[in-house]
CSV table of C-alpha atoms and ligand atoms in Angstrom, one decimal:
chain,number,residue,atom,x,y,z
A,130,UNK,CA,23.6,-0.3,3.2
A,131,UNK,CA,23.2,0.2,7.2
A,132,UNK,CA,22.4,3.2,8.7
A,133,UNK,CA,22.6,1.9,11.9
A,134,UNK,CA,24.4,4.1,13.7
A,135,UNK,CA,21.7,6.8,12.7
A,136,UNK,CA,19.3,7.9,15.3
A,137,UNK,CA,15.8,6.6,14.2
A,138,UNK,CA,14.0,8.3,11.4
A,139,UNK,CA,10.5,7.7,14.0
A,140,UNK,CA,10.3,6.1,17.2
A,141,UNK,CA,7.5,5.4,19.7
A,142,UNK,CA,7.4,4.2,23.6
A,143,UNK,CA,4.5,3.3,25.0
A,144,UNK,CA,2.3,4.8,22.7
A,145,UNK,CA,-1.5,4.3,23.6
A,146,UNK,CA,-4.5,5.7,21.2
A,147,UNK,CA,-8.1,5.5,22.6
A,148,UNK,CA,-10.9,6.8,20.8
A,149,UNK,CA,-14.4,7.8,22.4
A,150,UNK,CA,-17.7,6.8,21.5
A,151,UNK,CA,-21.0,8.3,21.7
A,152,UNK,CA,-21.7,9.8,25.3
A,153,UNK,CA,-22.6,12.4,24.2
A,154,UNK,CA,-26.5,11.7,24.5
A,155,UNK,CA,-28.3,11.4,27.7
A,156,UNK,CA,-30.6,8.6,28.7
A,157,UNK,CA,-33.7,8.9,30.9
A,158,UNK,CA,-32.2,12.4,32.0
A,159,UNK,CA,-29.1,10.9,33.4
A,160,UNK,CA,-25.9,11.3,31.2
A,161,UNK,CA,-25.1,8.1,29.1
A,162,UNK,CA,-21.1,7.1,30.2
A,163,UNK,CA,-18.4,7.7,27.5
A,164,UNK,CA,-17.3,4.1,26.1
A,165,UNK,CA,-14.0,4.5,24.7
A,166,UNK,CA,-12.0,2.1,22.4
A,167,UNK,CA,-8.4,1.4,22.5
A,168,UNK,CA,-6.8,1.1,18.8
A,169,UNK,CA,-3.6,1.2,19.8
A,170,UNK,CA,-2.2,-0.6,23.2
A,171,UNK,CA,1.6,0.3,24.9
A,172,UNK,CA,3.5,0.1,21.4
A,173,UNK,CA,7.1,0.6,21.3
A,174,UNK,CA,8.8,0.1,18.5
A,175,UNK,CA,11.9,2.6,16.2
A,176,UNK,CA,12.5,2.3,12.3
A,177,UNK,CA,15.4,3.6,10.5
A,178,UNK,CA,16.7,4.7,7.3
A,179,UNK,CA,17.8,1.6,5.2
A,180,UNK,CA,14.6,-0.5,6.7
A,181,UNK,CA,11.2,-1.5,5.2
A,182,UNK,CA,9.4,-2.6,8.3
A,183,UNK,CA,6.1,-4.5,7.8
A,184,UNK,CA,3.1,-3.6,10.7
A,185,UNK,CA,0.3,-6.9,10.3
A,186,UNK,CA,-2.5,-7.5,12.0
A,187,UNK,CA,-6.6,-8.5,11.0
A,188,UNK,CA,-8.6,-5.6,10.3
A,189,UNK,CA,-9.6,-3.8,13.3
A,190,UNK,CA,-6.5,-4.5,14.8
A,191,UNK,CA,-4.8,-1.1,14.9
A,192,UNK,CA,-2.3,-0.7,12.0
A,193,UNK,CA,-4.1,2.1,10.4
A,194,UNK,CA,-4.0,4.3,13.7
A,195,UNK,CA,-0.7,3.6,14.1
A,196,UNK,CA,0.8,4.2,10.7
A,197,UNK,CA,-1.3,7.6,11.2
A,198,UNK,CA,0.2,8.4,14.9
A,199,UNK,CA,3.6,7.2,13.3
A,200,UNK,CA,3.3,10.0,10.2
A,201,UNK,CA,2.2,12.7,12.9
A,202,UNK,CA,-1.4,13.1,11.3
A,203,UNK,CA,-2.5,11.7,15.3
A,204,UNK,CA,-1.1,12.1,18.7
A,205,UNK,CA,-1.4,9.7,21.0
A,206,UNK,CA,-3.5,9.7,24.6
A,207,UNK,CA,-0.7,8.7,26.5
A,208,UNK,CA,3.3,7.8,25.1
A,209,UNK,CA,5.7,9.2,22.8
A,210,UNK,CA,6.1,9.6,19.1
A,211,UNK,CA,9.3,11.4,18.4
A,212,UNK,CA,9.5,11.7,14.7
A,213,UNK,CA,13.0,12.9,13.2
A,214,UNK,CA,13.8,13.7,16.9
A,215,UNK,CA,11.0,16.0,17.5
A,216,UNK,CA,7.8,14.8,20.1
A,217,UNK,CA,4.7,15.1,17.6
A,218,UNK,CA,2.2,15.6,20.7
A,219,UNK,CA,4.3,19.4,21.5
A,220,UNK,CA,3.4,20.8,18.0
A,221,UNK,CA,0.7,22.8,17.0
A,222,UNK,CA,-1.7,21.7,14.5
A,223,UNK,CA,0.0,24.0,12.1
A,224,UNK,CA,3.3,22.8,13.0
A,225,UNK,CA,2.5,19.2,12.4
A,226,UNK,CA,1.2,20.0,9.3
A,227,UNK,CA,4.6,21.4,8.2
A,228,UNK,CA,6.4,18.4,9.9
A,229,UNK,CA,4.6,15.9,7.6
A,230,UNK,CA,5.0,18.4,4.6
A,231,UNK,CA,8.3,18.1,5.0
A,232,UNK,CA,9.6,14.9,6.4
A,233,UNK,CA,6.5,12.6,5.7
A,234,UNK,CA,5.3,11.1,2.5
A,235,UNK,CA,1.8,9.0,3.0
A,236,UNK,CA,0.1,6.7,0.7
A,237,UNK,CA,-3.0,6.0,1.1
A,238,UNK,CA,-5.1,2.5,-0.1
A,239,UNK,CA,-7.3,4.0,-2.1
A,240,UNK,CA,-4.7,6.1,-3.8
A,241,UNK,CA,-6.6,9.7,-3.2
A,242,UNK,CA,-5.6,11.3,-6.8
A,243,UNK,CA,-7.4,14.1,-7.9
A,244,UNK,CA,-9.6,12.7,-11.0
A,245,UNK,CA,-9.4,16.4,-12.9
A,246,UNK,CA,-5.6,16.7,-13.0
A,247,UNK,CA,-2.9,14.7,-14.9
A,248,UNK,CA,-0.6,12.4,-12.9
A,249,UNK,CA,2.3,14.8,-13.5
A,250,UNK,CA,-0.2,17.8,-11.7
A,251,UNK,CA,-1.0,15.4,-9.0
A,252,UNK,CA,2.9,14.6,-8.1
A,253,UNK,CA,3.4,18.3,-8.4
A,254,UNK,CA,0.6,19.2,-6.1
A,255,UNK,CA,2.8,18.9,-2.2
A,256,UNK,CA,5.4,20.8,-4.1
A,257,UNK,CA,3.3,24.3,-4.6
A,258,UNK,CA,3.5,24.3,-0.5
A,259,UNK,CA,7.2,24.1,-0.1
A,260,UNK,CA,7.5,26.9,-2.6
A,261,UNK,CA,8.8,25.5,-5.6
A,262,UNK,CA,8.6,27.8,-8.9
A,263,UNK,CA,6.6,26.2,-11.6
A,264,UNK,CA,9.2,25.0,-13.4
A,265,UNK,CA,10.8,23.2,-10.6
A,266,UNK,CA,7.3,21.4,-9.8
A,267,UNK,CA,6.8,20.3,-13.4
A,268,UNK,CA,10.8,19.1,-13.2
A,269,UNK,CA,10.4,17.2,-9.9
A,270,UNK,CA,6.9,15.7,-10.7
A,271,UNK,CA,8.2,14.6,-14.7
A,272,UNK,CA,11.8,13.2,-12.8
A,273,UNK,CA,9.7,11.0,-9.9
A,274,UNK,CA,7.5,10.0,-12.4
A,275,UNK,CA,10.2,8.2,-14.6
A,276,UNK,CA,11.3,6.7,-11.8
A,277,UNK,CA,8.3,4.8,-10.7
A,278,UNK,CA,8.1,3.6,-14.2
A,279,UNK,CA,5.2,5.9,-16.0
A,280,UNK,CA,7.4,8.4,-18.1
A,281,UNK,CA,4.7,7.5,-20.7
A,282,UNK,CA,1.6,8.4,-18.6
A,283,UNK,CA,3.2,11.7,-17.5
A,284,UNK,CA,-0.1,14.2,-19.0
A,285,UNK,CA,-2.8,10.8,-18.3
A,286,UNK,CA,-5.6,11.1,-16.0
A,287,UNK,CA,-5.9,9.0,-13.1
A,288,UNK,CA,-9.3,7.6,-14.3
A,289,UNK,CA,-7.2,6.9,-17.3
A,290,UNK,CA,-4.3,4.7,-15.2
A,291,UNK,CA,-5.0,1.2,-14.2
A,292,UNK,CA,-4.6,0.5,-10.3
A,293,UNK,CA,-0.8,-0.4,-10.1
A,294,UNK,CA,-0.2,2.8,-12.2
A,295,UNK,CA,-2.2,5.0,-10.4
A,296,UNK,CA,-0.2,3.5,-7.3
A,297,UNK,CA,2.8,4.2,-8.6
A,298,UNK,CA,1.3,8.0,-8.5
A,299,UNK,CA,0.3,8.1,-5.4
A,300,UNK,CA,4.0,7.0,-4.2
A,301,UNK,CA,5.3,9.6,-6.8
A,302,UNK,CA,3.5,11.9,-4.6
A,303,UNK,CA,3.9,10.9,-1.2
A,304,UNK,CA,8.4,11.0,-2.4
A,305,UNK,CA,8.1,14.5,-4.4
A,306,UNK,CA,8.8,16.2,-1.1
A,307,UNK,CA,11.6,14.0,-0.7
A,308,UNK,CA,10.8,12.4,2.8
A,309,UNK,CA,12.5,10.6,5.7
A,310,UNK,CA,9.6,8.2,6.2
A,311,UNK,CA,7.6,6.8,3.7
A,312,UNK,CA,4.5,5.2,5.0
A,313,UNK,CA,2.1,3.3,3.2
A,314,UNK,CA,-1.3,1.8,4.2
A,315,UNK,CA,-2.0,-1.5,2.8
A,316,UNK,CA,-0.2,-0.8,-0.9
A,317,UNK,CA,-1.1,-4.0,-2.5
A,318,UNK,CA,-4.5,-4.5,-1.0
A,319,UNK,CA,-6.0,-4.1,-4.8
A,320,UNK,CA,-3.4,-5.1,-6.6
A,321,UNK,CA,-2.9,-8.3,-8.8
A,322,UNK,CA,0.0,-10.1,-7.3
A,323,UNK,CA,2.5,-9.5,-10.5
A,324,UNK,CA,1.7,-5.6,-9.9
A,325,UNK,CA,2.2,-5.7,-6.2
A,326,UNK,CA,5.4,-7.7,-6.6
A,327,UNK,CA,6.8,-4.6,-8.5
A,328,UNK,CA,4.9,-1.9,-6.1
A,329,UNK,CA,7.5,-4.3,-2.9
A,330,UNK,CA,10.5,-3.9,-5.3
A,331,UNK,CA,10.1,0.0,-5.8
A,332,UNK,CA,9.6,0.3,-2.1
A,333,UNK,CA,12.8,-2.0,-1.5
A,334,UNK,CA,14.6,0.3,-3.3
A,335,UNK,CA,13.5,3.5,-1.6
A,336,UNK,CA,14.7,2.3,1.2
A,337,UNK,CA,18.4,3.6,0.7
A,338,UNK,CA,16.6,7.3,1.0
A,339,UNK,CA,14.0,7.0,3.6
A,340,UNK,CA,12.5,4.6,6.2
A,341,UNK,CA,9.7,2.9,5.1
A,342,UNK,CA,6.9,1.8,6.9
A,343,UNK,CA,3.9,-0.5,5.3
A,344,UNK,CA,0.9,-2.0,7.3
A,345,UNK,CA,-0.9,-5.5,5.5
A,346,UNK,CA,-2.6,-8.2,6.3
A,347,UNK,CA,-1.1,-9.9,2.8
A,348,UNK,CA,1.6,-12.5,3.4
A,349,UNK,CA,3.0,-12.2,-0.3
A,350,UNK,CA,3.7,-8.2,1.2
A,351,UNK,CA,5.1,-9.1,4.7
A,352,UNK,CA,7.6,-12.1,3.4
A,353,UNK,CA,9.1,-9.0,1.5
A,354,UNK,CA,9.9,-7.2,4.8
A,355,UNK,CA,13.0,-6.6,6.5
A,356,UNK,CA,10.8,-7.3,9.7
A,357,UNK,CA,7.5,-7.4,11.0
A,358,UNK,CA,5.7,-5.9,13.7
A,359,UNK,CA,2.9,-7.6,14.8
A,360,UNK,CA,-0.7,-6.1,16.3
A,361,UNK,CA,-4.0,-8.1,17.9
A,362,UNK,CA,-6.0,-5.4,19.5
A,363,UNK,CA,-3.9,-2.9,19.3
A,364,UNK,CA,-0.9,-4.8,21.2
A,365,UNK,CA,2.2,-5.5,20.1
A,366,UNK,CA,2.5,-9.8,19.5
A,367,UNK,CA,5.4,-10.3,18.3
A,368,UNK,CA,8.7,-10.9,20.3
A,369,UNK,CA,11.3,-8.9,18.1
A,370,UNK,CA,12.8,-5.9,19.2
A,371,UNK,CA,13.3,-2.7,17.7
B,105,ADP,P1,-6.8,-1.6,11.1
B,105,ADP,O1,-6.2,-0.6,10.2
B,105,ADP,O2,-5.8,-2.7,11.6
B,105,ADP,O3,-8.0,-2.3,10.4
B,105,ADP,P2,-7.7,0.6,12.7
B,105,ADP,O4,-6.5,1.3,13.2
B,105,ADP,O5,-8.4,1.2,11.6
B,105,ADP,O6,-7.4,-0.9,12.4
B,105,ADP,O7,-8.8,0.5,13.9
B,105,ADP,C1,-8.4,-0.1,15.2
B,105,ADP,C2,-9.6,0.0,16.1
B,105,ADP,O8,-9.9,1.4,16.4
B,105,ADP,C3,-10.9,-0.5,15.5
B,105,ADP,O9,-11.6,-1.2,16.6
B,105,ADP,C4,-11.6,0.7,15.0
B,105,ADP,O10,-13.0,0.5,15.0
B,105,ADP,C5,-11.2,1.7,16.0
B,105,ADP,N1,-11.2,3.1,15.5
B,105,ADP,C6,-10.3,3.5,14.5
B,105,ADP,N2,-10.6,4.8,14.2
B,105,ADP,C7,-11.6,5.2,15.0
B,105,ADP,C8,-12.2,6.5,15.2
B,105,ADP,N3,-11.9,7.6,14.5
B,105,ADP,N4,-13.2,6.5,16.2
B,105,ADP,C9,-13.5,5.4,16.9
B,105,ADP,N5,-12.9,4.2,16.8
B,105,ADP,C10,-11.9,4.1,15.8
B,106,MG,MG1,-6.5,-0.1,8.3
């Protein structure tokens, strides 16, 4: 299905992110200058609904701050993120929280369940936010979770879910608010290759709801990609557009 003729779900121009380090010390009473870091270099780059866009790169390369600056959870030093049509660096704190509450869903590598509640009380969790009565939590969270394949695991802890399952959770989650973007950082960086194989074809298939948006330095992940865009100290290295 295209969704071309869609405006972008996120799109960046020129986006820069430098970080500072130390400076804040002095040395032999004379102030000790800032050094700062760029993550991030001039990237342009738009994704729309229908795509699953790969961002590679070696560690240290950038992908992380990027997939973060993409989702709205960073602004950028200098450039534009306009997510959903809307310039991430005017909002408020507050109002960015509410932009990714809304429009964003975020998966994490390391999952970031909380241990004490069942996976159906973790997918429900971004739900008690948006104001959703009890009932329709528990419905959302029981309906996402059948669709990612755990109806049996519904009441299980996550210390009681192997690693693709408790994936599978976490993307739960990051959908129950129902999303434009879905971004994911390194999915299948500890999964066996059978249960990352099935993490791609889940996300393949959430692309006819949402843009998605997956950084990884695994070649078995990025051969799935509609396309790929490429980092090396925080610069874009590959030719494609778009
Ligand atoms: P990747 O996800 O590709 O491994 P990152 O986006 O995490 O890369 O990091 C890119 C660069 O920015 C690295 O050199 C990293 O050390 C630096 N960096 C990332 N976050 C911070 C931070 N909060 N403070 C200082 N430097 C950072
Ligand atoms: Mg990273």
């Amino acid at each position: 299905m295209s969704h071309s003729k869609e405006p972008p779900v996120v799109r960046c121009e020129g986006v820069t992110r430098t970080y500072s380090l130390g400076g804040a010390g002095r040395v032999f009473g004379r102030d000790k200058t800032a050094q700062t870091v760029t993550a991030v270099s001039s990237v342009s780059l738009s994704v729309r609904r229908g795509e699953l866009v790969g961002v590679a790169g070696p560690s240290g390369s950038g992908k992380s701050t990027l997939l973060h600056l993409l989702a709205g959870l960073d602004v950028p030093t200098s450039g534009t993120v306009i997510l959903d049509g809307e310039d991430t660096a005017t909002k408020s704190e507050r109002s960015r929280a509410q932009m990714r509450l809304q429009r964003v869903g975020i998966v994490f590598q390391h999952f970031y369940l909380l241990p004490a509640l069942s996976a159906r009380a973790n997918v429900a969790l971004p739900l008690i936010e948006l104001g959703l009565s009890r009932n329709e939590r528990k419905e959302r969270a029981t309906a996402l979770l059948e669709r990612v394949g755990l109806r049996d695991r519904i009441s299980h802890k996550p210390g009681e879910l192997s690693g693709g399952e408790q994936q599978r959770v976490a993307i739960a989650r990051a959908l129950s608010t129902d999303p434009n973007l879905l971004i994911a950082d390194e999915p299948t960086g500890e999964l066996d290759t059978e249960t990352g194989a099935s993490i791609l074809d889940l996300f393949e298939d959430l692309t006819s709801e949402c843009a998605v948006f997956v950084a990884s330095h695994d070649k078995q992940t990025l051969d799935r990609m509609d396309r790929v865009v490429r980092l090396k100290d925080g610069k874009r290295i590959d030719t494609q557009h778009g």
